[in-house]
Short mmCIF file of C-alpha atoms in Angstrom, two decimals:
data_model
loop_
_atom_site.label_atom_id
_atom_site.label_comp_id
_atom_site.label_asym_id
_atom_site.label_seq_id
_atom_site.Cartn_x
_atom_site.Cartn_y
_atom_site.Cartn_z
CA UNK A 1357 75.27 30.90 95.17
CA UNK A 1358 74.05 33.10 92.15
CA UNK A 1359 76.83 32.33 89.11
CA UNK A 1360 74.96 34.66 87.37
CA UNK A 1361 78.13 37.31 87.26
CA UNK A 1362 79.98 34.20 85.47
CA UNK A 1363 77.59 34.71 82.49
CA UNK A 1364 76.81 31.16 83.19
CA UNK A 1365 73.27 29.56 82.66
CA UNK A 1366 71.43 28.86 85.96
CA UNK A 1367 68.71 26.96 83.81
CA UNK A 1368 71.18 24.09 82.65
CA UNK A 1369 69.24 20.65 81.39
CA UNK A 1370 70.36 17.94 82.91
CA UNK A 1371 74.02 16.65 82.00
CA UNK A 1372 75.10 14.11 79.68
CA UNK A 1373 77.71 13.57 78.38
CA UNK A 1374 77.34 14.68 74.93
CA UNK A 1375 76.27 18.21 76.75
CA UNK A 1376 79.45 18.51 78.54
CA UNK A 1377 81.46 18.12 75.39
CA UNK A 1378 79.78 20.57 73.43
CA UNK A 1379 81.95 23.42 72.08
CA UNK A 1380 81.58 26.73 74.63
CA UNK A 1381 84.85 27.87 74.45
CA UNK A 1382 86.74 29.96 77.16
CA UNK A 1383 88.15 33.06 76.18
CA UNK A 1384 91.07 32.92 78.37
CA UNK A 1385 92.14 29.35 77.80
CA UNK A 1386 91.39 29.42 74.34
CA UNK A 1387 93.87 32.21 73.56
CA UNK A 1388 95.96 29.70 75.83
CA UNK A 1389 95.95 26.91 74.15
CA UNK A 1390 95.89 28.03 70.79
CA UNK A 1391 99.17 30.43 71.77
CA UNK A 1392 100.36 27.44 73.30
CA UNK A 1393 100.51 24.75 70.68
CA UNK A 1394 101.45 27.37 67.89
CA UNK A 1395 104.79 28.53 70.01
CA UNK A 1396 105.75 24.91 70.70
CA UNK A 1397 104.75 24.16 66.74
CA UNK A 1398 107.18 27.16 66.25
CA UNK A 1399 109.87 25.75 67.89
CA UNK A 1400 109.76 22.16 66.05
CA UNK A 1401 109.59 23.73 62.53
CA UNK A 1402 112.93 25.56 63.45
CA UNK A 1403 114.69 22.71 64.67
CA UNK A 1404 113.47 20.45 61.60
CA UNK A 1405 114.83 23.45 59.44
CA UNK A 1406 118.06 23.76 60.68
CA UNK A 1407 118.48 20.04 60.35
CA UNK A 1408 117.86 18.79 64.06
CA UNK A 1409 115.43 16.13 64.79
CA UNK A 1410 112.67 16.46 67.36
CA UNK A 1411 110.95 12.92 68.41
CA UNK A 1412 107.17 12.98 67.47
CA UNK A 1413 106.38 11.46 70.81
CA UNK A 1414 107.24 14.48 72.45
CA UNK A 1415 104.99 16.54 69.84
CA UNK A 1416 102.42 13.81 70.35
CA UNK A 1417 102.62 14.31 74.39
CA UNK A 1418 102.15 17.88 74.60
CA UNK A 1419 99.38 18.87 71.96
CA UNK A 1420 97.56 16.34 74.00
CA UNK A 1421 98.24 17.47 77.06
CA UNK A 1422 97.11 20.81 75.62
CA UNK A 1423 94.40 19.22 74.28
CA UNK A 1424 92.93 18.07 77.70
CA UNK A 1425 93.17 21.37 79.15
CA UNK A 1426 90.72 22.40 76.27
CA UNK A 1427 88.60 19.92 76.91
CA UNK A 1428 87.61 20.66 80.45
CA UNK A 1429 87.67 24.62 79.87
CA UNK A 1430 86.15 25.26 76.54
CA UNK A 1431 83.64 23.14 76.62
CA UNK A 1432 80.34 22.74 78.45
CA UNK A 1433 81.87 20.83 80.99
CA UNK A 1434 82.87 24.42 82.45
CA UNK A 1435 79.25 25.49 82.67
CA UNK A 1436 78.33 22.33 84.54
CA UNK A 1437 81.53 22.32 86.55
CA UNK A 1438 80.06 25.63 88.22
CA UNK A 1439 76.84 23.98 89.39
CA UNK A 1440 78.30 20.72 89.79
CA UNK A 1441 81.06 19.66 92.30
CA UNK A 1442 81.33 16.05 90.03
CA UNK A 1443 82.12 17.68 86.90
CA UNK A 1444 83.96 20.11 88.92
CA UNK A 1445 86.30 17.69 90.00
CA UNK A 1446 86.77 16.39 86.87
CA UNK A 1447 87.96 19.37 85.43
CA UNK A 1448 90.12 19.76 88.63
CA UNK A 1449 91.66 16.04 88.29
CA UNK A 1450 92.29 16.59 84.78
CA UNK A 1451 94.06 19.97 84.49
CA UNK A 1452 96.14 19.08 88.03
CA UNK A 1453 97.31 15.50 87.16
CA UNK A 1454 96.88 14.35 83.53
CA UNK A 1455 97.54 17.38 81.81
CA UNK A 1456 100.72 18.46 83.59
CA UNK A 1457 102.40 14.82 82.84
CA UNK A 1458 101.66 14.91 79.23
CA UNK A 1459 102.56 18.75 78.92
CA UNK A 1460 106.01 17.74 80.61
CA UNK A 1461 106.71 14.83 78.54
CA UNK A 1462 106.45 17.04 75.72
CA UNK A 1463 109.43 18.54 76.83
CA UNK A 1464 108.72 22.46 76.29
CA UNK A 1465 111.85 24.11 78.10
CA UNK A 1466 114.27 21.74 76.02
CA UNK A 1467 112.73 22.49 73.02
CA UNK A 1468 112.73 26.05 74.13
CA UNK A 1469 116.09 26.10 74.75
CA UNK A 1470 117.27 24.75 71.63
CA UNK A 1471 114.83 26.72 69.70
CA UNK A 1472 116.14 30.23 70.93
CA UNK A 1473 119.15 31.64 69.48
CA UNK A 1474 121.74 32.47 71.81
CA UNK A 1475 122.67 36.36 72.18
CA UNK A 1476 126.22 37.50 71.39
CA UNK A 1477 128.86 37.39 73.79
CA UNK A 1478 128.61 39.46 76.74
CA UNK A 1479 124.65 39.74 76.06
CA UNK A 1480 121.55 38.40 77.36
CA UNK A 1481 118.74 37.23 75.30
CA UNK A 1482 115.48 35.46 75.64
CA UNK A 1483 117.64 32.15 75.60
CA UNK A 1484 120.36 33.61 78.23
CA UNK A 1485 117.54 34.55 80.68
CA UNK A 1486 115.54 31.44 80.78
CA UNK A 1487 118.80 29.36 81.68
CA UNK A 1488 119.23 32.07 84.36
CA UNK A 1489 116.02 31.49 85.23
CA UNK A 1490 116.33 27.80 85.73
CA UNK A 1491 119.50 28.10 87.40
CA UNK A 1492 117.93 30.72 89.98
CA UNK A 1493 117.00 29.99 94.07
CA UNK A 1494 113.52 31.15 93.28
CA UNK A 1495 113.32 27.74 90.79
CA UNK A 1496 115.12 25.84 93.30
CA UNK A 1497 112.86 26.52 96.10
CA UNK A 1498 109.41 26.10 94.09
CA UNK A 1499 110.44 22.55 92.79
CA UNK A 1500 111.81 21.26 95.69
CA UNK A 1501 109.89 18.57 97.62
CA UNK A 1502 109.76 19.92 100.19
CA UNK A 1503 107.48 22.85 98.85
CA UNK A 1504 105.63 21.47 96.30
CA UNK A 1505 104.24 18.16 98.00
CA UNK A 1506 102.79 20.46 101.32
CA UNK A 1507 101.47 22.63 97.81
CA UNK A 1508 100.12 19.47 96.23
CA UNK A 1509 98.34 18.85 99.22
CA UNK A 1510 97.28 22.22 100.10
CA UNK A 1511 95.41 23.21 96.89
CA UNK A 1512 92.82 20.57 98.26
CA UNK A 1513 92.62 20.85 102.05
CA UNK A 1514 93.31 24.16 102.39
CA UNK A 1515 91.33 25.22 99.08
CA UNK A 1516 88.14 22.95 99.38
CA UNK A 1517 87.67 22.97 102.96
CA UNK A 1518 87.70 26.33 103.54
CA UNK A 1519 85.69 29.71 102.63
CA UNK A 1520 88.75 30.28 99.54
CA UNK A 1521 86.92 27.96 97.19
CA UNK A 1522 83.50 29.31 97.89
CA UNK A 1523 85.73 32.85 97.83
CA UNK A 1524 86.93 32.24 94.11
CA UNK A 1525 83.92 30.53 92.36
CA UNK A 1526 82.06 34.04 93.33
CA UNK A 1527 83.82 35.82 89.98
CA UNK A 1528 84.76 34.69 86.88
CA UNK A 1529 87.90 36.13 87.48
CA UNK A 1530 88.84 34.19 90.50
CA UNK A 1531 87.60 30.72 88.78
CA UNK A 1532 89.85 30.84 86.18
CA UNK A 1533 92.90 31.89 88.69
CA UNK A 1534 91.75 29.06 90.39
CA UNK A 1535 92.21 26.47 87.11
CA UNK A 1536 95.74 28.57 86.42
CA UNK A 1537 96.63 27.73 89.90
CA UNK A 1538 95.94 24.07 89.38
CA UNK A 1539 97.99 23.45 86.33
CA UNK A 1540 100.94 25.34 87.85
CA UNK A 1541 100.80 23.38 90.83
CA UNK A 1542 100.72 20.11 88.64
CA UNK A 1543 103.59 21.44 86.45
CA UNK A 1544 106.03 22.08 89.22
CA UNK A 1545 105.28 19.13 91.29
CA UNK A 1546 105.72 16.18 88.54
CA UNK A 1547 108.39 18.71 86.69
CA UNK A 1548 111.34 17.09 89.30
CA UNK A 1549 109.09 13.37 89.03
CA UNK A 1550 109.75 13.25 85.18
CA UNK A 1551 112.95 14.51 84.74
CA UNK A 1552 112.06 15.28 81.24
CA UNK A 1553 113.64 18.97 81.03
CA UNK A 1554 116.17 20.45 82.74
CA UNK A 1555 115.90 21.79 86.16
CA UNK A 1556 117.17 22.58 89.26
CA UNK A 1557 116.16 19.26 90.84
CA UNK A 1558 117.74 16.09 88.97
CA UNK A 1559 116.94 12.92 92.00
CA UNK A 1560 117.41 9.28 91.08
CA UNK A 1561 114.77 7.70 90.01
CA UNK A 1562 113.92 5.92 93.76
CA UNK A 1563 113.70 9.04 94.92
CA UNK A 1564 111.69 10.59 91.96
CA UNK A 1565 109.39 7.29 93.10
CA UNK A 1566 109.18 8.43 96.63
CA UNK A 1567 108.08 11.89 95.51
CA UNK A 1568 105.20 10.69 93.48
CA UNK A 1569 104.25 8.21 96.02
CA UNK A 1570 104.51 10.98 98.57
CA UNK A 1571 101.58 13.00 97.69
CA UNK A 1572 99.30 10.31 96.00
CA UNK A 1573 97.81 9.22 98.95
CA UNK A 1574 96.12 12.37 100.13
CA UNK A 1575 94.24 12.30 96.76
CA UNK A 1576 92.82 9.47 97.79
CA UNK A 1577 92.26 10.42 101.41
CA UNK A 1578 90.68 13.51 100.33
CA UNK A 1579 88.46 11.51 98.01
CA UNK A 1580 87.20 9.24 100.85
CA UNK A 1581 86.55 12.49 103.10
CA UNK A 1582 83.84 13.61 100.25
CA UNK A 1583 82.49 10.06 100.17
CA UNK A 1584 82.03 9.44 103.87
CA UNK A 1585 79.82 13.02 104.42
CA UNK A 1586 76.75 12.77 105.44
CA UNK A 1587 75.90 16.38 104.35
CA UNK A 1588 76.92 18.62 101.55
CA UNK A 1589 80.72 20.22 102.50
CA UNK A 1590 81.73 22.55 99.57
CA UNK A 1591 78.94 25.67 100.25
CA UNK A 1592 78.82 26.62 96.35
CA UNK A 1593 77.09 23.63 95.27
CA UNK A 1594 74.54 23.48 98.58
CA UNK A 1595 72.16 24.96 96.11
CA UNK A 1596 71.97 23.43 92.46
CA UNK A 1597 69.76 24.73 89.92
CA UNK A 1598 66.68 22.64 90.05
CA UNK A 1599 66.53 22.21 86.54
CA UNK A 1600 69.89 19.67 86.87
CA UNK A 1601 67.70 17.07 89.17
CA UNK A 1602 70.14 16.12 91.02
CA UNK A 1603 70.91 15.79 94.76
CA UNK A 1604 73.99 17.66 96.31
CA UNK A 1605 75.29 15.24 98.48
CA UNK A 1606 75.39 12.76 95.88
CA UNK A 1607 76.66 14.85 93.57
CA UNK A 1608 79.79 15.31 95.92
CA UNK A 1609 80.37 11.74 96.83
CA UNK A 1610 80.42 11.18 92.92
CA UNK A 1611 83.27 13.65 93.26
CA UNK A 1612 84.60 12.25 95.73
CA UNK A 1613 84.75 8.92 94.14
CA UNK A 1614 86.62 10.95 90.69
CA UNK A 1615 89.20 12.24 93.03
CA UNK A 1616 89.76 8.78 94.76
CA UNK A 1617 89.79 7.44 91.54
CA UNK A 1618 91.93 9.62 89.72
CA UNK A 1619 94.76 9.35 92.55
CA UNK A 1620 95.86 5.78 91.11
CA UNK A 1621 95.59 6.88 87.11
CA UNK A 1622 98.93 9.67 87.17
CA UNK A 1623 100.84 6.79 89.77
CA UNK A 1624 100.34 4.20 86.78
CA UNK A 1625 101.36 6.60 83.98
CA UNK A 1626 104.17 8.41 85.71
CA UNK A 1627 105.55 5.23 87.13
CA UNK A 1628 105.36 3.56 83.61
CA UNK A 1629 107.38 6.80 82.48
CA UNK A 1630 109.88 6.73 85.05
CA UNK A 1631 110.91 3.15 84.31
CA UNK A 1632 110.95 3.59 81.00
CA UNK A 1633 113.66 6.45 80.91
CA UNK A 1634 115.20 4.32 84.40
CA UNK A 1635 115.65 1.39 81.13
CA UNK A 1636 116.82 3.78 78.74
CA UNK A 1637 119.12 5.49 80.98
CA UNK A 1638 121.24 2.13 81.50
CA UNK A 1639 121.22 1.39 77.96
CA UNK A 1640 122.82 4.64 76.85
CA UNK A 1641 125.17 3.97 80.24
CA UNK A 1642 125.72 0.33 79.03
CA UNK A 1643 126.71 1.67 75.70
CA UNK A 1644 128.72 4.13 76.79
CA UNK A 1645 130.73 1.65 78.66
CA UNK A 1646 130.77 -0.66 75.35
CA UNK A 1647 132.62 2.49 73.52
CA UNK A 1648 135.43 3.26 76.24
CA UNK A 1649 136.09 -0.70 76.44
CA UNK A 1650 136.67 -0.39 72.35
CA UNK A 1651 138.46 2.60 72.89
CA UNK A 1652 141.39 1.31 75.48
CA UNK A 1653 140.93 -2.06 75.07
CA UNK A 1654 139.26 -2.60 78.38
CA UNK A 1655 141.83 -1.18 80.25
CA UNK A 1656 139.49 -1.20 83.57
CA UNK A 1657 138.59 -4.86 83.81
CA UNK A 1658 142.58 -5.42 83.00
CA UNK A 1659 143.56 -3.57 86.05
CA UNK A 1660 140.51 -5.44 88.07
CA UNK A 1661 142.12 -9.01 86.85
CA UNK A 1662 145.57 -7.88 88.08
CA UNK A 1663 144.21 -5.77 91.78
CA UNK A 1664 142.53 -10.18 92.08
CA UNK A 1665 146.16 -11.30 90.89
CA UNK A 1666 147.87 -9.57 93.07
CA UNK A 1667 145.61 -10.45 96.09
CA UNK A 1668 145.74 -14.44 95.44
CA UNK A 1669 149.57 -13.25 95.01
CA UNK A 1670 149.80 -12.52 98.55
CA UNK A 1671 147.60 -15.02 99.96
CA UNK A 1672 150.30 -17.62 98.51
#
């Protein structure tokens, strides 16, 4: 396929590393970012003026996750991803799975929520309509499980193994819809996982497990489908430029292996996050408790010491 109409080089030298990383950067998700981590910067300086704290390990979490999505899309890495399906995929694993997570830890619809000013009574502002927002069937539907897992899936089956990819790498246009479409996708399926901001979708944390657990595996699978080939699968990178000396359908089991691999790294740092705020949920519970037993002098364990009274009462 010609990726000439990208404005991309066909005439790449071969990648390293230090190629990949250099600076190229993305009109599109440049503007992004850089909107991106000024708004949320917004929103911490007017908290920390009015006198509310924000933790730094929510600032911390987001500009990287912001971060990462730079990395893969304005750099070099973009130029090779169109010519090769390994770099490809890393970009793909990256702005679906790591950058979602640490874009949600961040927090960004509490923040924005407590950033905005709420509108006068019997008015809607900017504030008003995002809680209307979250509160609304069309939020409920798009985070439930049962959507966004078959859509977790989906956007590699249905997208890879099919003419759509081959479809939306043919304009520049459709390639970056494509990346959009990825980081949604992550963003509303680990949205419900973390529990981090509100939402219309609050499970337990076993369940928020399940979830997670749920769609990991056909990462994996998908990964070992690329692996196993015996011929190239994904028709835009049939063809790489010869200056890139490399071989196609080794070039797509290296893929493959990235998206086996990267299955397991989200699990590990999602599941580390989820029993983290499982600990410091009981705490605050715990401590809760602590406070209402100081409060009436433990009224509830007095009333469970005379309900065992009065039962050894009437065994006697």
């Amino acid at each position: 396929m010609d990726h000439s109409g990208h404005g991309m080089m066909m005439d790449l030298p071969p990648f390293t590393l230090g190629r990949g990383l250099e600076f190229s950067g993305d009109p599109f998700f440049m503007i992004s970012c850089l909107l991106g981590l000024g708004l949320y910067g917004w929103a911490v300086v007017r908290l920390r003026r009015r006198g509310d704290a924000w933790p730094v390990g929510r600032t911390v979490a987001f500009v990287l996750g912001v971060l990462t999505v730079a990395l893969v899309m304005c750099t070099k890495l973009n130029e090779y991803g169109m010519v090769m399906f390994s770099v490809h995929m890393v970009q793909h694993m990256v702005i679906s799975m790591l950058s979602p997570i640490l874009i949600l830890l961040g927090a960004p619809v509490t923040l924005t929520l407590r950033a905005l000013p709420a509108a006068g009574r019997g008015r809607k502002g900017p504030r008003e309509l995002l809680v209307a927002l979250l509160h609304s069937r069309y939020m409920r539907i798009i985070t439930h499980p049962a959507f966004t897992i078959p859509l977790f899936i989906a956007s590699l089956y249905a997208l890879y193994f099919t003419p759509l990819f081959d479809f939306l790498m043919g304009s520049k246009t459709g390639h970056i819809a494509m990346m959009v479409h990825f980081l949604a996708v992550g963003l509303v399926f680990f949205w419900p996982i973390m529990g981090v901001d509100p939402g219309p979708h609050r499970p337990g944390y076993v369940m928020r497990m399940l979830e997670l657990f749920a769609g990991m595996p056909f990462h994996a699978f998908f990964g070992i489908a690329l692996m196993m080939a015996s011929e190239p699968m994904i028709g835009t990178y049939t063809n790489p430029p010869a200056s890139l000396g490399i071989d196609p359908l080794s070039d797509q089991q290296a893929g493959g292996g990235i998206a086996w691999a990267f299955s397991e790294i989200p699990s590990v740092v999602v599941l580390i996050a989820l029993v983290y705020q499982w600990y410091r949920s009981d705490q605050r519970q715990a401590r809760r408790t602590d406070r209402t037993a100081d409060r009436d002098g433990d009224k509830e364990l007095a009333a469970y010491n005379a309900y065992l009274a009065s039962l050894r009462t009437r065994e006697q």
